[in-house]
Short mmCIF file of N, CA and C in Angstrom, two decimals:
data_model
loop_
_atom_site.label_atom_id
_atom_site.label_comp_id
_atom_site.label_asym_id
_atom_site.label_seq_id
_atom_site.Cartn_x
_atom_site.Cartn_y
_atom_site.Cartn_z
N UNK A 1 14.09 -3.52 -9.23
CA UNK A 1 14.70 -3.10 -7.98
C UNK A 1 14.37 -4.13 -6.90
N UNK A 2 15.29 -4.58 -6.57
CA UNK A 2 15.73 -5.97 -5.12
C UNK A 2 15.47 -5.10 -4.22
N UNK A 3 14.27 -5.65 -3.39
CA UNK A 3 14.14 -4.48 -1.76
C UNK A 3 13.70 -5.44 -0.96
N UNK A 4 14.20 -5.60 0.23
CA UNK A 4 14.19 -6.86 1.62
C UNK A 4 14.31 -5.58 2.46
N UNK A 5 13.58 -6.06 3.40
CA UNK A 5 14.30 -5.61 5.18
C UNK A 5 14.98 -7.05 5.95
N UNK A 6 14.58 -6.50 6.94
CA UNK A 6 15.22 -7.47 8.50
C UNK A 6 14.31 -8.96 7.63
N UNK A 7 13.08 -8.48 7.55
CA UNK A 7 12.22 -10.02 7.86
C UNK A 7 11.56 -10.13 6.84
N UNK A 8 11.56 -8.79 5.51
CA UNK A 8 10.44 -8.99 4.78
C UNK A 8 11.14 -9.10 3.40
N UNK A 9 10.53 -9.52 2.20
CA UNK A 9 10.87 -9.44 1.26
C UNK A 9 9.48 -8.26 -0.03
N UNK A 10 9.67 -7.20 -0.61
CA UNK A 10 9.08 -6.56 -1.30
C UNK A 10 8.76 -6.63 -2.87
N UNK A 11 8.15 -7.44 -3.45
CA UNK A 11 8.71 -7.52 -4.59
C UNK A 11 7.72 -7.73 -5.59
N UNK A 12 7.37 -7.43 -6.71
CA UNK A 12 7.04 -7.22 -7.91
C UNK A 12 5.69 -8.04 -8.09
N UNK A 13 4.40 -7.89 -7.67
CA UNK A 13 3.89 -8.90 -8.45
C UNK A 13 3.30 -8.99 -9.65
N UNK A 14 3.23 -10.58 -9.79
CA UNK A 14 2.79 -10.78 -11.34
C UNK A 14 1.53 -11.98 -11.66
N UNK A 15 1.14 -12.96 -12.29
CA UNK A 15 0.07 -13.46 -12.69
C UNK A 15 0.47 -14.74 -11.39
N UNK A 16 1.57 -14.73 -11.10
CA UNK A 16 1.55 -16.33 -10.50
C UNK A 16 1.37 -15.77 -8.83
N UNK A 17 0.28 -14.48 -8.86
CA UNK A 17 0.62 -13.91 -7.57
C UNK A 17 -1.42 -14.03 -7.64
N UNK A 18 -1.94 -14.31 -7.95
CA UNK A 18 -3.39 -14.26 -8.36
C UNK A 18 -3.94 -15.04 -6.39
N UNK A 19 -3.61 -15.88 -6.34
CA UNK A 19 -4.52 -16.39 -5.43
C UNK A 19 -3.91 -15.36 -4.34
N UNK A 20 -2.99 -15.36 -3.72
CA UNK A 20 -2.47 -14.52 -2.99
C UNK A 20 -3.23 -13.32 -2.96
N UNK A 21 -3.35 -12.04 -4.32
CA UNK A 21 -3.97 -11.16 -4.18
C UNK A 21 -5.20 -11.28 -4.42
N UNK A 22 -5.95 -12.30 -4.46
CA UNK A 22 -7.33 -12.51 -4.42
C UNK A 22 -7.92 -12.65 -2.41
N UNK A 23 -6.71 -13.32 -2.07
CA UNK A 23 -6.96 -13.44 -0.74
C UNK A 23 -7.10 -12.33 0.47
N UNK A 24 -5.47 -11.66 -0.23
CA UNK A 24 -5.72 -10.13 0.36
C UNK A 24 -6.44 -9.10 -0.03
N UNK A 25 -6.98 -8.70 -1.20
CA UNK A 25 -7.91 -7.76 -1.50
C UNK A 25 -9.25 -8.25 -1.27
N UNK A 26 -9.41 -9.09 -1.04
CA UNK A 26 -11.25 -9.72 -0.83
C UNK A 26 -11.26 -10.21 0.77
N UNK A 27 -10.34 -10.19 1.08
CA UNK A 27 -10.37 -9.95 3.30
C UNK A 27 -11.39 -9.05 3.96
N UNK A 28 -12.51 -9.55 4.43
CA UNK A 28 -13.47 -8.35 4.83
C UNK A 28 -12.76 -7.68 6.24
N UNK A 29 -11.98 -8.26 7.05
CA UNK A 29 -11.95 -7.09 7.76
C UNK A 29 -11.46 -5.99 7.08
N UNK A 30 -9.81 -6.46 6.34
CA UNK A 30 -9.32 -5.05 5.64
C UNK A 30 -10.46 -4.60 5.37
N UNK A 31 -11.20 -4.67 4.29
CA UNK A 31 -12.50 -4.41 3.53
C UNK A 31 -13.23 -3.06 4.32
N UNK A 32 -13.56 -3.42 5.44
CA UNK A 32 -14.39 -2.70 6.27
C UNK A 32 -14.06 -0.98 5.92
N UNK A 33 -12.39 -1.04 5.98
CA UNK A 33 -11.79 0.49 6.64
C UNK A 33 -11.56 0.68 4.88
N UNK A 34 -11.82 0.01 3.53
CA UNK A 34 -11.38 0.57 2.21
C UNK A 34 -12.36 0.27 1.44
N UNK A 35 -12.55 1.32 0.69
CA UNK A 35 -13.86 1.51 -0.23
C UNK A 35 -13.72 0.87 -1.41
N UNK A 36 -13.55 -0.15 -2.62
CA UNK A 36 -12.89 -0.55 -3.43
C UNK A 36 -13.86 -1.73 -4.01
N UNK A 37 -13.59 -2.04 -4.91
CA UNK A 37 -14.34 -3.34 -5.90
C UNK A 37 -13.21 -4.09 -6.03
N UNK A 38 -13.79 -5.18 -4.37
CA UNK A 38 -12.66 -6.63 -4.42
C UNK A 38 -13.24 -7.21 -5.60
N UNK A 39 -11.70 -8.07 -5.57
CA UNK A 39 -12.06 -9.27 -6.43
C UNK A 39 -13.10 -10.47 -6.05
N UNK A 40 -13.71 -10.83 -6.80
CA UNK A 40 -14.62 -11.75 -6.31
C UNK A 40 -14.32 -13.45 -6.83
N UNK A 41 -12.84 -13.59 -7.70
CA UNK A 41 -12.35 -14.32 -8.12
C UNK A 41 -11.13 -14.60 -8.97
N UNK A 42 -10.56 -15.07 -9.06
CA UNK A 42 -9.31 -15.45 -9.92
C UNK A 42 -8.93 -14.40 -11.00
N UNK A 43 -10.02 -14.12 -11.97
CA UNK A 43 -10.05 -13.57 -12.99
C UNK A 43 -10.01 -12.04 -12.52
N UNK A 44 -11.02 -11.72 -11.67
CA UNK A 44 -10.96 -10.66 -10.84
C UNK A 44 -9.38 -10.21 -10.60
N UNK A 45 -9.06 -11.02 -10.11
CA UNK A 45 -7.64 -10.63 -9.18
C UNK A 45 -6.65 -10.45 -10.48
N UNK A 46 -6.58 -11.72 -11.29
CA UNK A 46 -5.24 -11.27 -12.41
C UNK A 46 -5.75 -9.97 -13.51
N UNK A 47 -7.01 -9.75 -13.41
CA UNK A 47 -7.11 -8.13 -14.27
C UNK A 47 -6.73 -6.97 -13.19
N UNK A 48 -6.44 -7.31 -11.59
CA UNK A 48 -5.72 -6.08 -11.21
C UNK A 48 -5.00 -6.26 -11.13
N UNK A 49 -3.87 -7.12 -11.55
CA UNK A 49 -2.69 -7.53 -11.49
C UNK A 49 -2.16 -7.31 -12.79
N UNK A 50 -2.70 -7.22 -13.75
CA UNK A 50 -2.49 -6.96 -15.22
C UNK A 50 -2.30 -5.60 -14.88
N UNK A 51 -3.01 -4.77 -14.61
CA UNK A 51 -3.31 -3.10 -14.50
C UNK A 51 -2.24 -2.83 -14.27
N UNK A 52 -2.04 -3.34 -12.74
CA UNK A 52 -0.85 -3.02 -12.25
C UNK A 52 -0.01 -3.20 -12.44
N UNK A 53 0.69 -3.97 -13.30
CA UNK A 53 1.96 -3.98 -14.19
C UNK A 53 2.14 -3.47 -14.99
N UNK A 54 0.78 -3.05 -15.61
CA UNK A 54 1.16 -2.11 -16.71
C UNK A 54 1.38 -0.24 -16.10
N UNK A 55 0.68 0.03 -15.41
CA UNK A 55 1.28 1.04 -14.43
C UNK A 55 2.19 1.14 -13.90
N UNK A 56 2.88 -0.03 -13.24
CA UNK A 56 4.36 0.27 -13.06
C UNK A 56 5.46 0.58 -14.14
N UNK A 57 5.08 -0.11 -15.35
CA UNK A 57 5.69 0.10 -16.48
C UNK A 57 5.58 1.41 -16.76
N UNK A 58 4.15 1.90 -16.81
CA UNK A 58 4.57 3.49 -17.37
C UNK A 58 4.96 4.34 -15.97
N UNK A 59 5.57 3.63 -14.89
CA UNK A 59 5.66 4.69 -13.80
C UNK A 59 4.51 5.44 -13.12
N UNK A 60 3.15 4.58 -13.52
CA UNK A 60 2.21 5.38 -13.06
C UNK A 60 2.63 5.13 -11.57
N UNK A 61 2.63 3.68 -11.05
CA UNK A 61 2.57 3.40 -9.38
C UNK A 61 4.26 2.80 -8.99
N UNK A 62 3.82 2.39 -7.60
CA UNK A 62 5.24 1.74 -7.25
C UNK A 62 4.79 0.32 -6.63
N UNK A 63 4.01 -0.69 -6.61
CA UNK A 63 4.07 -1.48 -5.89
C UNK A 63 4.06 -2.78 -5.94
N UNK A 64 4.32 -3.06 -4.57
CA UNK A 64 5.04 -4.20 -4.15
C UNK A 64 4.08 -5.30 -3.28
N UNK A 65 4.09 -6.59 -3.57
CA UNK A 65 3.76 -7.22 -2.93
C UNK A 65 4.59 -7.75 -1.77
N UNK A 66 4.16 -8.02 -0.21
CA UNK A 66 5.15 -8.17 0.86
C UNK A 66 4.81 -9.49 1.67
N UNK A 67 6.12 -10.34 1.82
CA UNK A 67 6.22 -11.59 1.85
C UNK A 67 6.77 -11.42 2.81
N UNK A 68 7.37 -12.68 3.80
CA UNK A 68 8.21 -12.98 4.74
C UNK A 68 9.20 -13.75 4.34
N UNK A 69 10.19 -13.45 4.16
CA UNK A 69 11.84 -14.09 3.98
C UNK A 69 11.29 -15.18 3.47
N UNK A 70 10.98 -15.86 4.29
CA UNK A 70 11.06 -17.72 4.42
C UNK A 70 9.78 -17.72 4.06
N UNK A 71 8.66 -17.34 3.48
CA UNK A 71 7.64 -17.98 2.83
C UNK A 71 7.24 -17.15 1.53
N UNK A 72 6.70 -18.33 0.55
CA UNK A 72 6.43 -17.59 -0.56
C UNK A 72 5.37 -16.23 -0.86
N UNK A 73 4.36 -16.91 0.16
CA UNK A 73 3.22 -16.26 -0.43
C UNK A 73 3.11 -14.40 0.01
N UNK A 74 2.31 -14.21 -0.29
CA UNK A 74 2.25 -12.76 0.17
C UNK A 74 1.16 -12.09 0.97
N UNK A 75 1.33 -11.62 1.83
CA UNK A 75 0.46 -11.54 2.85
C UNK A 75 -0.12 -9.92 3.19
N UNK A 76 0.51 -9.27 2.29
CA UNK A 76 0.38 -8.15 2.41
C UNK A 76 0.83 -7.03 0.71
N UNK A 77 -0.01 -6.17 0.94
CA UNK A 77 0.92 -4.85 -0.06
C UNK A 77 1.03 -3.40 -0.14
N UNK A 78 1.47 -3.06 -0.55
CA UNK A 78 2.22 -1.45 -0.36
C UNK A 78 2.81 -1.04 -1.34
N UNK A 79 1.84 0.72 -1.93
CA UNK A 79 2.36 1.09 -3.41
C UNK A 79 2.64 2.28 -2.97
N UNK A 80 2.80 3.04 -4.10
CA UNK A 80 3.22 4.35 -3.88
C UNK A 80 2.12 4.81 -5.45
N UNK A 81 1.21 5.41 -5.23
CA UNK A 81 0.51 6.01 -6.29
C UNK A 81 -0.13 7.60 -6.16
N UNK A 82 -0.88 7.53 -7.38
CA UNK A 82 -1.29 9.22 -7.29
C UNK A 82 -0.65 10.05 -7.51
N UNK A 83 0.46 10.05 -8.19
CA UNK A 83 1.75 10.87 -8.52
C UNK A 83 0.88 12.59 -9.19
N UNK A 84 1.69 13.17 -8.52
CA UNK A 84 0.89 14.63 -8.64
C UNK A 84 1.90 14.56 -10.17
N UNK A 85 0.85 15.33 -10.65
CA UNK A 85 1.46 15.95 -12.59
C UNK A 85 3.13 16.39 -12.31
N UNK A 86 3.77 17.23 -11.31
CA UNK A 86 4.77 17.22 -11.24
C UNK A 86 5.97 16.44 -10.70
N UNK A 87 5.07 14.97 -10.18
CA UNK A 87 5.79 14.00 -9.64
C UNK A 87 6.90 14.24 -7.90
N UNK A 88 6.49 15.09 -7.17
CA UNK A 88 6.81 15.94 -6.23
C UNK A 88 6.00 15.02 -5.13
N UNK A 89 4.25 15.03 -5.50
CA UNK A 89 4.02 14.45 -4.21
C UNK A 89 3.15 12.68 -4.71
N UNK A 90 3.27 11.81 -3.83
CA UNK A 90 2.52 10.36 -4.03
C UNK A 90 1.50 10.30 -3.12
N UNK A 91 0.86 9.29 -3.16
CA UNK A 91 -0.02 8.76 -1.76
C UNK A 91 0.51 7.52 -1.57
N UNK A 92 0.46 6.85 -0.77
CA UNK A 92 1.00 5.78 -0.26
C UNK A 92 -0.36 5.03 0.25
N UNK A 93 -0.47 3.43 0.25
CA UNK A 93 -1.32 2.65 0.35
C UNK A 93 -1.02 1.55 0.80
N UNK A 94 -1.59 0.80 1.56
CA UNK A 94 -1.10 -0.71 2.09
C UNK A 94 -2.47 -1.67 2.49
N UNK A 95 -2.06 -2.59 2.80
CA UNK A 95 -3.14 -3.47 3.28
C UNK A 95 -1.93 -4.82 3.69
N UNK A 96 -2.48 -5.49 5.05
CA UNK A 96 -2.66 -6.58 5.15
C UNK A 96 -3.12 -7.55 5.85
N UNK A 97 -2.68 -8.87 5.90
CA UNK A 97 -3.65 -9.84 5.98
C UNK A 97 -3.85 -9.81 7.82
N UNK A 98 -4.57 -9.76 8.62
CA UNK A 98 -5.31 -9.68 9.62
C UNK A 98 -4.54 -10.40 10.59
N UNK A 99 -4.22 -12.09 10.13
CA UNK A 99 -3.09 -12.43 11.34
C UNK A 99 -1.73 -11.90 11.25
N UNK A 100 -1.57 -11.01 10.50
CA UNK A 100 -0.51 -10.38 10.66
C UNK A 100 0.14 -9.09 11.28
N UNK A 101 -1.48 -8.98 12.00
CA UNK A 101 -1.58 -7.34 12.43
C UNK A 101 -0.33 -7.45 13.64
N UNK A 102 -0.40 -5.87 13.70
CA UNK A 102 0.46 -6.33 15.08
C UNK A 102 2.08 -6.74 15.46
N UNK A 103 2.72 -7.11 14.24
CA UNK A 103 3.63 -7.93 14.49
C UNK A 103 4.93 -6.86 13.80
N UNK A 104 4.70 -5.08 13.85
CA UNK A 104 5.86 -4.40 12.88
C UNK A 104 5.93 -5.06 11.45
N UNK A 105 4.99 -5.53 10.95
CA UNK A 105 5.35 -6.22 9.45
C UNK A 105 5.20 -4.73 8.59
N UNK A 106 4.13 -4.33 8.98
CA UNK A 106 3.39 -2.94 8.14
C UNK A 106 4.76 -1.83 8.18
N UNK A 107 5.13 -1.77 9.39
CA UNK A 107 6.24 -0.61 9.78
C UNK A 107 7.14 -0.57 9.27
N UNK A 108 7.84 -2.11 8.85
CA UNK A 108 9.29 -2.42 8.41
C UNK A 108 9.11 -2.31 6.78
N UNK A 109 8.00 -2.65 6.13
CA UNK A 109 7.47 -2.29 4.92
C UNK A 109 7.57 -1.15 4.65
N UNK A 110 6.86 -0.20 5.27
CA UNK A 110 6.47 1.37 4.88
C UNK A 110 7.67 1.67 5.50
N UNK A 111 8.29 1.69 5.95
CA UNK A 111 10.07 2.27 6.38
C UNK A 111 10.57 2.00 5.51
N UNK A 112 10.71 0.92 4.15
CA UNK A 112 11.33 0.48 3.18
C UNK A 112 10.82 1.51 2.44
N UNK A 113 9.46 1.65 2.42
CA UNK A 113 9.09 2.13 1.07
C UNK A 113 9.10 4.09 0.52
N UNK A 114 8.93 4.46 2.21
CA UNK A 114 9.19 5.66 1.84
C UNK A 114 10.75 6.13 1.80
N UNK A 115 11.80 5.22 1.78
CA UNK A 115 13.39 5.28 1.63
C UNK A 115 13.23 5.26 0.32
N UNK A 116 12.68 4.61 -0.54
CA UNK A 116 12.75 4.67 -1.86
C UNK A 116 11.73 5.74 -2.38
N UNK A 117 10.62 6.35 -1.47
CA UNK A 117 9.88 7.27 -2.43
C UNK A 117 10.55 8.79 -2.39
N UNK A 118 11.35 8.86 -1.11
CA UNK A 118 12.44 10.20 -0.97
C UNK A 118 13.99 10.11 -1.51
N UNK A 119 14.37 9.05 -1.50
CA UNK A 119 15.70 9.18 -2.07
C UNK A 119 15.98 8.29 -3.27
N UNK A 120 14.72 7.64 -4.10
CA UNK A 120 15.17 7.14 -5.27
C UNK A 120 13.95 7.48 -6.42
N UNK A 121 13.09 8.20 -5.98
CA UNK A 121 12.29 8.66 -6.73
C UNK A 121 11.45 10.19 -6.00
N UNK A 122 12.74 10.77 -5.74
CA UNK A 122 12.14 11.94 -4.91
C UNK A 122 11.56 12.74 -4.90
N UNK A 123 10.05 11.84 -4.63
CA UNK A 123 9.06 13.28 -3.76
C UNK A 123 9.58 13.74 -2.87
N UNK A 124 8.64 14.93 -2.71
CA UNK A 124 8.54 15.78 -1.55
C UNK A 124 8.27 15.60 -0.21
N UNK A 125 6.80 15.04 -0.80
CA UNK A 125 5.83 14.63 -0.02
C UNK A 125 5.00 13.36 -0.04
N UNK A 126 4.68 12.52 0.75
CA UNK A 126 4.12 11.69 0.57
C UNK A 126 2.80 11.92 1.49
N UNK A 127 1.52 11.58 0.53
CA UNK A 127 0.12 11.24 1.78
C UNK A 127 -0.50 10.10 1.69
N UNK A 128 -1.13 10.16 3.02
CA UNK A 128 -1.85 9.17 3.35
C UNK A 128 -3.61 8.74 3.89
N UNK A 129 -4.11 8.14 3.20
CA UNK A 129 -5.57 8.44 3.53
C UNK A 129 -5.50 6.68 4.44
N UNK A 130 -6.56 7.11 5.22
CA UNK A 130 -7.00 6.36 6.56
C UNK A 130 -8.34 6.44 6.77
N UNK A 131 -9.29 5.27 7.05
CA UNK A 131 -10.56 5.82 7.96
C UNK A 131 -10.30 6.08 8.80
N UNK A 132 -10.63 7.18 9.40
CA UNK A 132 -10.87 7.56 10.77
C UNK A 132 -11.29 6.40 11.92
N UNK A 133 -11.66 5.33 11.80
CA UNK A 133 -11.94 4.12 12.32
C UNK A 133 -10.91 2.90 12.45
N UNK A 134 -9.66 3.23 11.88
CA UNK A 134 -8.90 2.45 11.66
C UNK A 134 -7.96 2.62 12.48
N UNK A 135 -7.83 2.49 13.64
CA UNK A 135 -6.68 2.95 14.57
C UNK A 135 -5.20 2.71 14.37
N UNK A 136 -5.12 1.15 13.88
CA UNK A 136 -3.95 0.47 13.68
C UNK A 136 -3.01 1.09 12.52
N UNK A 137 -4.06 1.93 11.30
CA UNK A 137 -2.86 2.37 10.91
C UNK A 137 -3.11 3.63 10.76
N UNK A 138 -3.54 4.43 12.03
CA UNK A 138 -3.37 5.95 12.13
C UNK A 138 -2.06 5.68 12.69
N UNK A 139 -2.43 4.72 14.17
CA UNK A 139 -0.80 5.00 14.89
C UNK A 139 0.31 4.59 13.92
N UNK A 140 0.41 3.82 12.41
CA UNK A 140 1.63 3.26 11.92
C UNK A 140 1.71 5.04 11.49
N UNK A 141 1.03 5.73 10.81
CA UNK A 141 1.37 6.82 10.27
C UNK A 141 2.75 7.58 11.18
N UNK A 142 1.44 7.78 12.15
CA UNK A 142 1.97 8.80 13.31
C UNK A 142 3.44 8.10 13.97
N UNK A 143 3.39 7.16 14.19
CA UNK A 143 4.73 6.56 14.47
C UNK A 143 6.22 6.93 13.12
N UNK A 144 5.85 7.10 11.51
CA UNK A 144 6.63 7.11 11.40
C UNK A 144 6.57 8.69 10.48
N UNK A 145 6.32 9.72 11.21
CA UNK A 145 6.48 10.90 11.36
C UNK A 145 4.85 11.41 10.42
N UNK A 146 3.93 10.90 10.04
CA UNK A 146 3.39 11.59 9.66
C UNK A 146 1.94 12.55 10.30
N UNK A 147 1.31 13.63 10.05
CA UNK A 147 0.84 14.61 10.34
C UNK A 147 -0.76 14.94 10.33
N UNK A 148 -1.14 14.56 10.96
CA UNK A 148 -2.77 15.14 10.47
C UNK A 148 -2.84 16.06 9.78
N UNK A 149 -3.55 16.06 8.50
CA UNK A 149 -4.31 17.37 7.78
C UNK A 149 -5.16 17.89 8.27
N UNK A 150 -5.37 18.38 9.38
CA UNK A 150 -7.03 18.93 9.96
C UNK A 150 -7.64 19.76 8.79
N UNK A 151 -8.62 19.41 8.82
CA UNK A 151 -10.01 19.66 7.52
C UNK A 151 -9.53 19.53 5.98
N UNK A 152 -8.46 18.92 6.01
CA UNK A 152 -8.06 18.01 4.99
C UNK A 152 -9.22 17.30 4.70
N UNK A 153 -9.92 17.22 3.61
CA UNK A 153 -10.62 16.33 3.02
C UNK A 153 -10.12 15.01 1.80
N UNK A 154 -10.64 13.89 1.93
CA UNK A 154 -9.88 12.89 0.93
C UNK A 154 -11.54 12.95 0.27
N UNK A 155 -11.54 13.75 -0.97
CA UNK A 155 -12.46 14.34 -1.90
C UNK A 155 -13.28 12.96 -2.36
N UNK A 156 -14.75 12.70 -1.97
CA UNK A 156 -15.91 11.76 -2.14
C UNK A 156 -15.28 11.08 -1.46
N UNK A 157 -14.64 10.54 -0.38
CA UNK A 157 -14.50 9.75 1.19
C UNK A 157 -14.55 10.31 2.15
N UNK A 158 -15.52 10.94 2.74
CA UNK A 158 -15.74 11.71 3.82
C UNK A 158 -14.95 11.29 5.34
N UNK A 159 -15.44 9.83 5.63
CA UNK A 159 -14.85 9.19 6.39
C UNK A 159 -13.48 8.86 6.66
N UNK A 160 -12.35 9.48 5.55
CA UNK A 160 -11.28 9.31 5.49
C UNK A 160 -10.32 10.37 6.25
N UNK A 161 -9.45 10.04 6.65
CA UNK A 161 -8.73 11.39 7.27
C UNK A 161 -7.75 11.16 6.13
N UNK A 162 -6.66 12.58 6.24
CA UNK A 162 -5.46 12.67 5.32
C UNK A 162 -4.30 13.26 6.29
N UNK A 163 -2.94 12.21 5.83
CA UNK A 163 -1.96 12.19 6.68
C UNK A 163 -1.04 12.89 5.65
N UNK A 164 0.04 13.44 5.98
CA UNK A 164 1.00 13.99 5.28
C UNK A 164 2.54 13.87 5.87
N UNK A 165 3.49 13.43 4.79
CA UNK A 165 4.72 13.32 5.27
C UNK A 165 5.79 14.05 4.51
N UNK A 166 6.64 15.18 4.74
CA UNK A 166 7.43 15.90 4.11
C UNK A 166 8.89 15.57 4.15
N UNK A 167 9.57 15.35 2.69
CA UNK A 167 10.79 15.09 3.13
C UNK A 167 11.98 16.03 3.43
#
């Protein structure tokens, strides 16, 4: 599946995507606000890149690495995982690269992506976990309709809040 916006391009990655996602998953600021075992190298990065192709294959996830039109590399990404047993609700996930904050890259992405998680693979619902410390993308939530869970817990991340979006 071919998915672009205005400025971005969304698309599939694979082994020749290694330095790229070595760069963005091992970024300590992202880092700060996500609990996770970066890569700490090459090899690192193409065994989550392996995973993750093979999960998209069985439909476990949805994601996409996110580029800018005019450049190759990728600067950012955004999946759709966690598929509840009845495939009804996802969580949604993103990250990116730090000089990019700021600029609607995240917005025009996740506006792509939940068009495809409601009308081409339709959940219900989509959620979203956040640190509570992370301002930049509470407001992307809340900007594009989603909801605080009050005493919503994101189960062994205490620090996390949980967002919810109904279609």
């Amino acid at each position: 599946m071919k998915l672009e916006t205005e400025r971005l391009q969304l698309k599939e990655i694979n082994e020749s995507c290694v330095e790229d996602i070595l760069k963005i998953r091992s970024n300590e600021i992202t880092n700060q606000f996500v609990q996770r075992n970066s890569p700490k190298n090459n090899y690192d990065a193409l065994q989550f890149i392996l995973t993750i192709k093979e999960r998209t294959q069985n439909n476990q996830t949805f994601y996409r690495g996110i580029s800018l039109k005019d450049q190759p590399n990728l600067i950012g990404t955004i999946c759709l995982w966690n598929f509840s047993e009845d495939r009804t609700v996802a969580e949604v996930g993103y990250e990116l690269l730090p000089e990019y904050h700021r600029q609607g890259i995240m917005s025009e992405a996740l506006k792509a992506v939940l068009n495809v998680a409601f009308n081409d693979l339709h959940f219900q619902e989509i959620l979203a976990m956040t640190n509570k410390h992370n301002e930049n993308s509470k407001g992307l939530l809340v900007k594009h309709g989603f909801t605080l869970m009050e005493g919503r817990i994101d189960e062994g991340l205490p620090h996390n809040l949980v967002f919810s979006l109904r279609n």
